[in-house]
PDB file of C-alpha atoms in Angstrom:
ATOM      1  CA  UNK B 542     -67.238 -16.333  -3.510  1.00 49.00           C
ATOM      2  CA  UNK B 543     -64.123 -14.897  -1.385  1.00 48.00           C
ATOM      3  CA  UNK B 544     -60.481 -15.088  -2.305  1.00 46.00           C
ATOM      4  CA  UNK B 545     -58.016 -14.482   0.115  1.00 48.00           C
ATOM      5  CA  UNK B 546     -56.430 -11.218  -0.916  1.00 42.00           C
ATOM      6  CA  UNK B 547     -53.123 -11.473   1.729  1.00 42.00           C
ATOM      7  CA  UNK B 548     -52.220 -15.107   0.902  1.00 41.00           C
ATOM      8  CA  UNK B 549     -50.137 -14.378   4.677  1.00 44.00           C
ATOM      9  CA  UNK B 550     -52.114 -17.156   7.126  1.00 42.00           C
ATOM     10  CA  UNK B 551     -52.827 -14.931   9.700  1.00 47.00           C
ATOM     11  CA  UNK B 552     -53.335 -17.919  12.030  1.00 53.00           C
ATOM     12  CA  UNK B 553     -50.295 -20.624  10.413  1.00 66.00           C
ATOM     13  CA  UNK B 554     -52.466 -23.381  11.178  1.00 79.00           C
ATOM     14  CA  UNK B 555     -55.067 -22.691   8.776  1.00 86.00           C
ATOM     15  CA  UNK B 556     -55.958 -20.389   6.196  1.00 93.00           C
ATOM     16  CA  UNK B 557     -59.358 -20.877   3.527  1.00 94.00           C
ATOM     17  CA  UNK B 558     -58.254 -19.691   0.653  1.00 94.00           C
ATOM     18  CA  UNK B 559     -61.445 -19.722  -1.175  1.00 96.00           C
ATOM     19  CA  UNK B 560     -65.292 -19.616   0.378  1.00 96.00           C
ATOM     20  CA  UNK B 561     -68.641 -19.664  -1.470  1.00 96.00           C
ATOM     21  CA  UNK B 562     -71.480 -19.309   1.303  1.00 96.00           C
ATOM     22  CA  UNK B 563     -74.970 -20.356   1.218  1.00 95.00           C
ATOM     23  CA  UNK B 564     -76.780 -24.194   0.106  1.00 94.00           C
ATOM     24  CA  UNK B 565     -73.807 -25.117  -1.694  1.00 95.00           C
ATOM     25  CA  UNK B 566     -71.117 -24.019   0.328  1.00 96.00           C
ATOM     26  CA  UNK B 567     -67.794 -25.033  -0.656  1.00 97.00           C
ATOM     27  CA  UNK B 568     -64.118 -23.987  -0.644  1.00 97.00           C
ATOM     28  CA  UNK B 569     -60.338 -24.435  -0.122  1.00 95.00           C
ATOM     29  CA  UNK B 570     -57.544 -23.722   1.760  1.00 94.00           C
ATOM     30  CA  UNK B 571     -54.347 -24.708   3.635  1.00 93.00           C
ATOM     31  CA  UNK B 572     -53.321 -26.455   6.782  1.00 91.00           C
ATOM     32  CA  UNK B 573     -49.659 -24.995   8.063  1.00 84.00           C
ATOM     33  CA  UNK B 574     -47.771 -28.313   7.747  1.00 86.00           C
ATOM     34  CA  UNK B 575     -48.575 -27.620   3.847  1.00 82.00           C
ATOM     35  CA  UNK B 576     -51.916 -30.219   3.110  1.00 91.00           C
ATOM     36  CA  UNK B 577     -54.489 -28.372   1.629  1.00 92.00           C
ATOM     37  CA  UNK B 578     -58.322 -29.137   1.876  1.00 95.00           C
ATOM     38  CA  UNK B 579     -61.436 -28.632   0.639  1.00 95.00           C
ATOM     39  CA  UNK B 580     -65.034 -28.632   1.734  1.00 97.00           C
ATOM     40  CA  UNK B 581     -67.996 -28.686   0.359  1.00 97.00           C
ATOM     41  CA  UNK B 582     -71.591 -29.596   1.409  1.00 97.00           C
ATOM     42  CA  UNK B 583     -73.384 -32.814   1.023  1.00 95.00           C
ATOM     43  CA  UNK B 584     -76.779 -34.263   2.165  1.00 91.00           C
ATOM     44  CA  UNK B 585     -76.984 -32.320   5.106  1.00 92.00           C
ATOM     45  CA  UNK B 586     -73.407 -32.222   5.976  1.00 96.00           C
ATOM     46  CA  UNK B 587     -70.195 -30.701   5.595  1.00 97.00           C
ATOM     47  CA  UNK B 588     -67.716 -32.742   4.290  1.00 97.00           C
ATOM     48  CA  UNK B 589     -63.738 -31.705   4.939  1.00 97.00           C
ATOM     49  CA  UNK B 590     -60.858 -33.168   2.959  1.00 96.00           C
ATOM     50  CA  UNK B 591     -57.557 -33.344   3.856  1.00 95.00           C
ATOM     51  CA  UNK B 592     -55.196 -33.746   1.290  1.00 93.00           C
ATOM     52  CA  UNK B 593     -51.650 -35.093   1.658  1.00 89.00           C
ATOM     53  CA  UNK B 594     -48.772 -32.646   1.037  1.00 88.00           C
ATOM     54  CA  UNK B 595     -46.494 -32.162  -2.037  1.00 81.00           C
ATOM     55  CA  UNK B 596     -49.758 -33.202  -4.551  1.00 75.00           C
ATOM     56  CA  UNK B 597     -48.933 -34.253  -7.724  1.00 76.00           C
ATOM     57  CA  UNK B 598     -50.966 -32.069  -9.792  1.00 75.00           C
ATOM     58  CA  UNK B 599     -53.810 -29.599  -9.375  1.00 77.00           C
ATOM     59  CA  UNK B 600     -56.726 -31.218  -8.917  1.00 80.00           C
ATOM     60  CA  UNK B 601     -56.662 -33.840  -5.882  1.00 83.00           C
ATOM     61  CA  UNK B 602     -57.458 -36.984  -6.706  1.00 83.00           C
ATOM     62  CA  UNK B 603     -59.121 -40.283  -3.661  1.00 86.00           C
ATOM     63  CA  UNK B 604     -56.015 -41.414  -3.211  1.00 88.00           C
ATOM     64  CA  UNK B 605     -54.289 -38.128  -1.952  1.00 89.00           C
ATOM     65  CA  UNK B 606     -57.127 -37.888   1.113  1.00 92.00           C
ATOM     66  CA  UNK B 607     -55.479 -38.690   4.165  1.00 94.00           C
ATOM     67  CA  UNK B 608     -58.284 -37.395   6.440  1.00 95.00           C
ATOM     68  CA  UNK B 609     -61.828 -36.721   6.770  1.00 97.00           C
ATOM     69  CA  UNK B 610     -64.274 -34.797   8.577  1.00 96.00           C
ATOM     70  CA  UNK B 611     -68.256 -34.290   8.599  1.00 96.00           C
ATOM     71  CA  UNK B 612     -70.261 -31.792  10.789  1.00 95.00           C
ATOM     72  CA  UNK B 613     -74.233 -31.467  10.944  1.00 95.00           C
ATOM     73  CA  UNK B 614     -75.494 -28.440   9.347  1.00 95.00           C
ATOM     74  CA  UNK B 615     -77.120 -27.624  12.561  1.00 92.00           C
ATOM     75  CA  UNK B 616     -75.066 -24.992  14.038  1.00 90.00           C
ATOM     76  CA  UNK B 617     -74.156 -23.864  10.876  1.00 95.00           C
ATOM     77  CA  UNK B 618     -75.228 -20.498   9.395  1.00 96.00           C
ATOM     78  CA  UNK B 619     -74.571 -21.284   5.711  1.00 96.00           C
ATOM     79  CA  UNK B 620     -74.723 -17.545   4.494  1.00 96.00           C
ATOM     80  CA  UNK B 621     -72.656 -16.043   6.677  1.00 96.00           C
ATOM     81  CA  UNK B 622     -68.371 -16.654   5.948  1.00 96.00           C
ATOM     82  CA  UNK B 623     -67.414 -16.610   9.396  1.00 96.00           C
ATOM     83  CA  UNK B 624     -69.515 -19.236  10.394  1.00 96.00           C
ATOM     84  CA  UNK B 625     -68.727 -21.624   7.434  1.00 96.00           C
ATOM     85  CA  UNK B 626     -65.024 -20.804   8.315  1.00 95.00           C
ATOM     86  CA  UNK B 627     -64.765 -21.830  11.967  1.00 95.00           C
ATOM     87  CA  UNK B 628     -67.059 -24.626  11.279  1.00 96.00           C
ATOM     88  CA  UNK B 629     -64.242 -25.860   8.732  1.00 96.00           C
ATOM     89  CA  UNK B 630     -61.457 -24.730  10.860  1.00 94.00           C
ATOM     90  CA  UNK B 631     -63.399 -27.166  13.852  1.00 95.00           C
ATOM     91  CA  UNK B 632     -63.483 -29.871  11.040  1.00 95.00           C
ATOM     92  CA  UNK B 633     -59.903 -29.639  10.275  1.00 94.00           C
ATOM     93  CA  UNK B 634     -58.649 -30.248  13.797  1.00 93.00           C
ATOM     94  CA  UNK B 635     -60.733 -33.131  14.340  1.00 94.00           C
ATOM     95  CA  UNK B 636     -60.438 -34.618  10.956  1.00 94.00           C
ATOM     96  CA  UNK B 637     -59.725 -38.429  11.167  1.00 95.00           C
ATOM     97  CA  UNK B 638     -57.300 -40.143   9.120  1.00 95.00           C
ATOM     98  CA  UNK B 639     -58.412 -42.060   6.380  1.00 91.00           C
ATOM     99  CA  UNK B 640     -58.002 -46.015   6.654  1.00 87.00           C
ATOM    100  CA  UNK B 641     -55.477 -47.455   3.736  1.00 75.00           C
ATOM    101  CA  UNK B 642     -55.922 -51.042   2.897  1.00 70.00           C
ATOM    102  CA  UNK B 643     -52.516 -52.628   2.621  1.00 58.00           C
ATOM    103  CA  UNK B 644     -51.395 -53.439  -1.062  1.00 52.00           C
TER     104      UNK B 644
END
């Protein structure tokens, strides 16, 4: 696991906060218009959340997704930080929004 020690966002578009490499890769972080995300990986994917700003409480809950993203593990070197962090940072910009059904 990696924290980020300079909680500065070197690039203000995106900073991972949080990274755990290898199988079970997961983590967190923050988009610059202040969402936050998370990833983690499932069934042979890696699965990005985007959360919407201003969240209620710590833990995110379905309803605060406002867009997704999932990338083959493919191209993906799971042990290796730098790799699992542009392959988020890829997710992120293409993330789509999540459809809301109307209430």
């Amino acid at each position: 696991m990696t924290l980020s020690t300079d909680r500065e966002m070197i690039d203000r578009d995106f900073a991972v906060e949080d990274l755990t490499t290898g199988v079970h890769a997961s983590g967190f972080g923050q988009v610059g218009d202040g969402r936050s995300f998370s990833f983690h990986v499932e069934r042979q994917a890696l699965v990005v959340e985007i959360y919407r700003p201003r969240l209620r409480g710590p833990v995110p809950q379905s309803e605060d997704v406002v867009a997704v993203a999932t990338r083959k593990l493919t191209d993906i070197d799971l042990s290796d930080e730098r790799s699992v962090s542009a392959a988020v940072r890829d997710a992120v910009a293409e993330a789509q929004p999540v459809p809301r059904s109307g209430r």
